[in-house]
Short mmCIF file of C-alpha atoms in Angstrom, two decimals:
data_model
loop_
_atom_site.label_atom_id
_atom_site.label_comp_id
_atom_site.label_asym_id
_atom_site.label_seq_id
_atom_site.Cartn_x
_atom_site.Cartn_y
_atom_site.Cartn_z
CA MET U 28 -23.66 40.38 -38.34
CA THR U 29 -22.36 38.08 -35.55
CA ALA U 30 -23.11 34.45 -36.01
CA SER U 31 -24.70 32.36 -33.43
CA LEU U 32 -23.33 29.28 -31.90
CA LEU U 33 -25.26 26.02 -32.36
CA VAL U 34 -24.73 23.42 -29.40
CA GLU U 35 -25.88 19.98 -30.03
CA TYR U 36 -26.18 17.26 -27.19
CA ILE U 37 -28.17 13.89 -27.75
CA GLY U 38 -30.19 15.35 -30.48
CA GLU U 39 -31.09 18.60 -28.63
CA GLU U 40 -29.92 21.84 -30.06
CA PHE U 41 -29.29 25.24 -28.32
CA VAL U 42 -28.78 28.43 -30.15
CA VAL U 43 -26.44 30.68 -28.53
CA GLY U 44 -26.51 34.44 -29.35
CA ALA U 45 -23.50 36.74 -29.17
CA GLY U 46 -24.74 38.58 -26.05
CA GLN U 47 -25.05 35.23 -24.20
CA VAL U 48 -22.80 33.05 -21.95
CA PHE U 49 -23.78 29.49 -22.14
CA THR U 50 -22.52 26.89 -19.77
CA ILE U 51 -22.28 23.10 -19.62
CA GLY U 52 -22.03 20.77 -16.50
CA ARG U 53 -23.92 19.19 -13.59
CA ASP U 54 -25.89 22.50 -12.95
CA ALA U 55 -25.79 24.77 -16.04
CA ASP U 56 -27.48 25.84 -19.21
CA LEU U 57 -26.84 22.45 -20.52
CA VAL U 58 -27.11 19.75 -17.93
CA VAL U 59 -25.24 16.67 -19.23
CA ASP U 60 -25.55 14.59 -16.12
CA GLU U 61 -26.90 16.06 -12.79
CA ASP U 62 -26.06 12.72 -10.97
CA ASN U 63 -22.61 12.54 -11.49
CA PRO U 64 -20.67 13.93 -8.56
CA TYR U 65 -17.47 13.84 -10.41
CA LEU U 66 -18.79 16.57 -12.79
CA HIS U 67 -18.21 20.23 -12.15
CA ARG U 68 -21.38 22.24 -11.87
CA ARG U 69 -20.08 24.20 -14.70
CA ILE U 70 -17.03 22.80 -16.71
CA VAL U 71 -17.53 24.65 -20.13
CA GLU U 72 -18.50 28.16 -21.06
CA PHE U 73 -19.17 29.63 -24.48
CA ALA U 74 -19.17 33.22 -25.04
CA PHE U 75 -18.35 35.72 -27.84
CA SER U 76 -15.50 38.12 -27.46
CA SER U 77 -13.14 40.20 -29.91
CA ASP U 78 -14.86 38.61 -32.96
CA PHE U 79 -14.49 35.09 -31.88
CA TRP U 80 -16.56 32.53 -30.05
CA TRP U 81 -14.37 31.07 -27.22
CA ILE U 82 -14.71 27.83 -25.56
CA SER U 83 -13.57 28.22 -21.88
CA ASN U 84 -12.52 25.51 -19.26
CA VAL U 85 -14.28 27.06 -16.18
CA GLY U 86 -13.66 23.88 -13.98
CA SER U 87 -11.22 23.43 -11.24
CA ARG U 88 -9.59 20.10 -12.22
CA LEU U 89 -10.94 18.39 -15.29
CA PRO U 90 -9.32 18.88 -18.73
CA VAL U 91 -11.43 19.54 -22.01
CA THR U 92 -10.57 18.03 -25.40
CA VAL U 93 -11.56 20.18 -28.34
CA SER U 94 -11.35 18.49 -31.90
CA GLY U 95 -12.38 19.21 -35.46
CA GLN U 96 -13.71 16.87 -38.14
CA ALA U 97 -11.61 13.99 -39.06
CA GLY U 98 -8.80 14.98 -36.64
CA THR U 99 -7.95 18.43 -38.17
CA LEU U 100 -7.58 20.17 -34.75
CA GLN U 101 -6.86 18.52 -31.48
CA SER U 102 -6.38 20.62 -28.30
CA LEU U 103 -6.34 19.98 -24.72
CA VAL U 104 -7.99 22.95 -22.87
CA GLY U 105 -6.87 22.97 -19.06
CA PRO U 106 -8.95 24.57 -16.15
CA GLY U 107 -8.77 28.32 -16.53
CA SER U 108 -7.93 28.14 -20.14
CA ARG U 109 -9.76 29.12 -23.31
CA LEU U 110 -9.61 28.29 -27.01
CA PRO U 111 -11.21 30.08 -29.92
CA VAL U 112 -13.79 28.40 -32.33
CA VAL U 113 -12.01 28.77 -35.72
CA LEU U 114 -13.60 25.69 -37.54
CA PRO U 115 -17.34 25.00 -38.57
CA HIS U 116 -17.79 22.00 -36.72
CA VAL U 117 -15.84 20.95 -33.44
CA ALA U 118 -16.57 18.36 -30.69
CA VAL U 119 -16.06 19.08 -27.16
CA LEU U 120 -15.13 16.11 -24.97
CA PHE U 121 -14.61 15.61 -21.20
CA THR U 122 -14.46 12.91 -18.56
CA ALA U 123 -15.77 12.91 -14.95
CA GLY U 124 -15.44 9.80 -12.88
CA GLU U 125 -15.78 6.80 -15.41
CA THR U 126 -18.23 8.83 -17.78
CA THR U 127 -17.15 10.64 -20.93
CA TYR U 128 -19.36 13.19 -22.54
CA GLU U 129 -19.35 14.69 -25.95
CA VAL U 130 -20.96 17.90 -27.04
CA ASN U 131 -20.99 19.00 -30.57
CA ILE U 132 -20.59 22.70 -31.74
CA ARG U 133 -21.39 24.34 -35.03
CA CYS U 134 -20.49 27.90 -35.92
CA GLU U 135 -22.91 29.42 -38.64
CA VAL U 136 -19.93 31.65 -39.94
CA PRO U 137 -16.63 30.29 -38.91
CA THR U 138 -13.63 32.35 -38.77
CA PHE U 139 -11.56 29.68 -40.89
CA ASP U 140 -13.00 26.98 -42.94
CA GLY U 141 -11.13 23.88 -43.40
CA ALA U 142 -8.15 25.25 -41.29
CA LEU U 143 -6.12 22.01 -41.74
CA GLY U 144 -2.63 22.26 -40.13
CA ARG U 145 -2.99 25.60 -38.51
CA GLU U 146 -1.67 26.04 -35.01
CA ASP U 147 -3.86 26.72 -32.36
CA PRO U 148 -3.18 28.98 -29.17
CA ASN U 149 -2.29 25.87 -27.11
CA GLY U 150 0.19 24.73 -29.80
CA GLU U 151 -1.40 21.13 -30.26
CA LEU U 152 -2.96 19.92 -33.37
CA THR U 153 -3.23 16.36 -34.93
CA LEU U 154 0.05 15.22 -34.40
CA GLY U 155 2.22 13.15 -36.98
CA ALA U 156 1.60 9.40 -37.17
CA VAL U 157 2.54 7.48 -34.13
CA SER U 158 3.73 3.94 -34.83
CA LEU U 159 1.53 1.44 -32.84
CA THR U 160 2.03 -2.18 -32.61
CA SER U 161 -1.13 -4.55 -33.18
CA THR U 162 -1.63 -5.09 -29.35
CA GLN U 163 -1.21 -1.24 -28.61
CA PHE U 164 -3.80 -0.51 -31.20
CA LEU U 165 -6.22 -3.10 -29.85
CA LEU U 166 -5.59 -1.76 -26.28
CA ILE U 167 -6.76 1.79 -27.22
CA LEU U 168 -9.52 0.26 -29.34
CA ALA U 169 -10.84 -1.71 -26.13
CA LEU U 170 -10.69 1.38 -24.02
CA SER U 171 -12.46 3.43 -26.63
CA GLU U 172 -15.18 0.96 -27.39
CA PRO U 173 -18.05 2.40 -25.48
CA VAL U 174 -17.39 5.94 -27.13
CA LEU U 175 -17.11 4.57 -30.56
CA ARG U 176 -20.33 2.37 -30.19
CA ARG U 177 -22.26 5.61 -29.32
CA LEU U 178 -23.60 7.42 -32.19
CA GLY U 179 -23.33 11.24 -32.07
CA SER U 180 -22.86 13.21 -28.91
CA GLY U 181 -23.81 11.92 -25.66
CA ALA U 182 -22.17 10.04 -22.71
CA SER U 183 -20.47 6.79 -22.43
CA VAL U 184 -18.82 4.87 -19.51
CA LEU U 185 -14.98 4.34 -19.71
CA PRO U 186 -14.27 0.68 -18.93
CA SER U 187 -11.94 -0.36 -16.19
CA ASN U 188 -8.50 -1.79 -16.94
CA ALA U 189 -9.64 -5.25 -15.74
CA ARG U 190 -12.70 -5.20 -18.21
CA ALA U 191 -10.58 -4.06 -21.09
CA ALA U 192 -8.14 -6.57 -20.37
CA ASP U 193 -10.76 -9.35 -20.21
CA ARG U 194 -12.15 -7.89 -23.62
CA LEU U 195 -9.02 -8.79 -25.15
CA GLY U 196 -8.13 -11.89 -23.32
CA TRP U 197 -5.10 -10.45 -21.66
CA PRO U 198 -3.92 -10.93 -18.20
CA ILE U 199 -4.17 -7.59 -16.21
CA THR U 200 -0.46 -7.38 -15.64
CA THR U 201 0.03 -7.31 -19.63
CA PHE U 202 -2.55 -4.75 -20.07
CA ASN U 203 -1.06 -2.40 -17.55
CA ARG U 204 2.29 -2.85 -18.87
CA LYS U 205 1.13 -2.04 -22.52
CA LEU U 206 -0.97 0.89 -21.40
CA ASP U 207 2.00 2.45 -19.81
CA ASN U 208 4.12 1.91 -23.18
CA VAL U 209 1.29 3.55 -25.20
CA CYS U 210 1.11 6.57 -22.92
CA VAL U 211 4.88 7.10 -23.03
CA LYS U 212 4.71 6.76 -26.77
CA PHE U 213 2.12 9.41 -27.32
CA SER U 214 3.61 11.64 -24.68
CA GLN U 215 6.87 11.58 -26.44
CA ALA U 216 5.02 12.35 -29.46
CA GLY U 217 3.71 15.55 -27.90
CA VAL U 218 0.20 14.72 -26.62
CA ARG U 219 -0.46 16.29 -23.19
CA GLY U 220 -2.21 14.75 -20.21
CA LEU U 221 -0.76 11.22 -20.49
CA ARG U 222 2.61 11.62 -18.59
CA GLY U 223 2.46 10.30 -14.88
CA VAL U 224 2.72 13.01 -12.41
CA ALA U 225 2.24 13.03 -8.52
CA GLY U 226 -1.30 12.93 -7.50
CA GLN U 227 -2.66 12.07 -11.17
CA LEU U 228 -5.16 9.52 -11.17
CA ALA U 229 -5.02 6.60 -13.57
CA LEU U 230 -8.56 7.14 -14.61
CA GLN U 231 -7.58 10.73 -15.79
CA ARG U 232 -4.73 9.21 -17.88
CA ARG U 233 -6.82 6.47 -19.65
CA ALA U 234 -9.69 9.11 -20.18
CA ARG U 235 -7.33 11.68 -21.77
CA LEU U 236 -5.92 8.62 -24.05
CA VAL U 237 -9.52 7.63 -25.24
CA GLU U 238 -10.31 11.24 -25.80
CA TYR U 239 -7.21 12.00 -28.09
CA ALA U 240 -7.47 8.61 -29.94
CA VAL U 241 -11.07 9.24 -30.74
CA SER U 242 -11.03 12.71 -31.58
CA ALA U 243 -8.00 12.24 -33.81
CA LYS U 244 -9.68 9.40 -35.59
CA ILE U 245 -6.89 6.85 -34.47
CA VAL U 246 -9.71 4.46 -33.62
CA ARG U 247 -12.98 4.55 -35.57
CA PRO U 248 -16.12 2.73 -35.23
CA GLU U 249 -15.06 0.54 -38.44
CA HIS U 250 -12.32 -0.86 -36.46
CA LEU U 251 -14.60 -2.44 -33.70
CA PRO U 252 -15.22 -5.69 -35.37
CA MET U 253 -11.45 -6.38 -34.77
CA LEU U 254 -12.29 -6.90 -31.11
CA ASP U 255 -14.52 -9.66 -31.87
CA GLN U 256 -12.07 -11.48 -34.59
CA LEU U 257 -9.35 -11.61 -32.28
CA PRO U 258 -8.93 -15.44 -30.94
CA VAL U 259 -8.34 -15.26 -27.36
CA SER U 260 -5.73 -18.04 -27.60
CA ASP U 261 -3.56 -15.66 -29.78
CA ALA U 262 -4.19 -12.33 -27.82
CA GLY U 263 -1.15 -12.89 -25.55
CA ARG U 264 1.27 -13.79 -28.29
CA LEU U 265 0.68 -10.73 -30.48
CA ARG U 266 3.51 -8.31 -30.40
#
């Protein structure tokens, strides 16, 4: 008997049968935001094939992040690529414009249960610990704040660099320099989508950093009080 796939978004649940193809986007089976012009009409597609449920990125330019519970799986699925669902619960995240969307997926009979440390087809799992300075951690936390304050699946707006810098009490030049350093550090550790390339928008790099940090549990909701406890006068002196 083939298991169905359960798709949940903002409290609404969809049951997808093995003979169905289910899409997510601006004009799809699951409409996450019909008014966002940066969002593809269809960006994610779920379908059952060869004994697996597959998550396919059917968009033309936006990457999709897939993560397991507690950071057990972390994969970036580019346009035209797909990934099998091998865990009982996964989250699918993607960013269009300044808005990040999260959709939760449950498979009633997963192929692997608790597959911690297994390789996925794209070769990216939760990576080894990356050493962060206190200010690098706070930078990621400030960028991730809207996502972390949202409970469950849904949409959240990515803050601008200027707004995040103001939240931390930093000059924008300091924030931008530290953001570059953080992206280089994670890129060297193997996280894809953070290295600057010709024609890549800064927004895409920041969105990928937030998606990775949140899904890999580097920053969590219980860390948010740190943003309110940091004295503005000390912010610029932290290393």
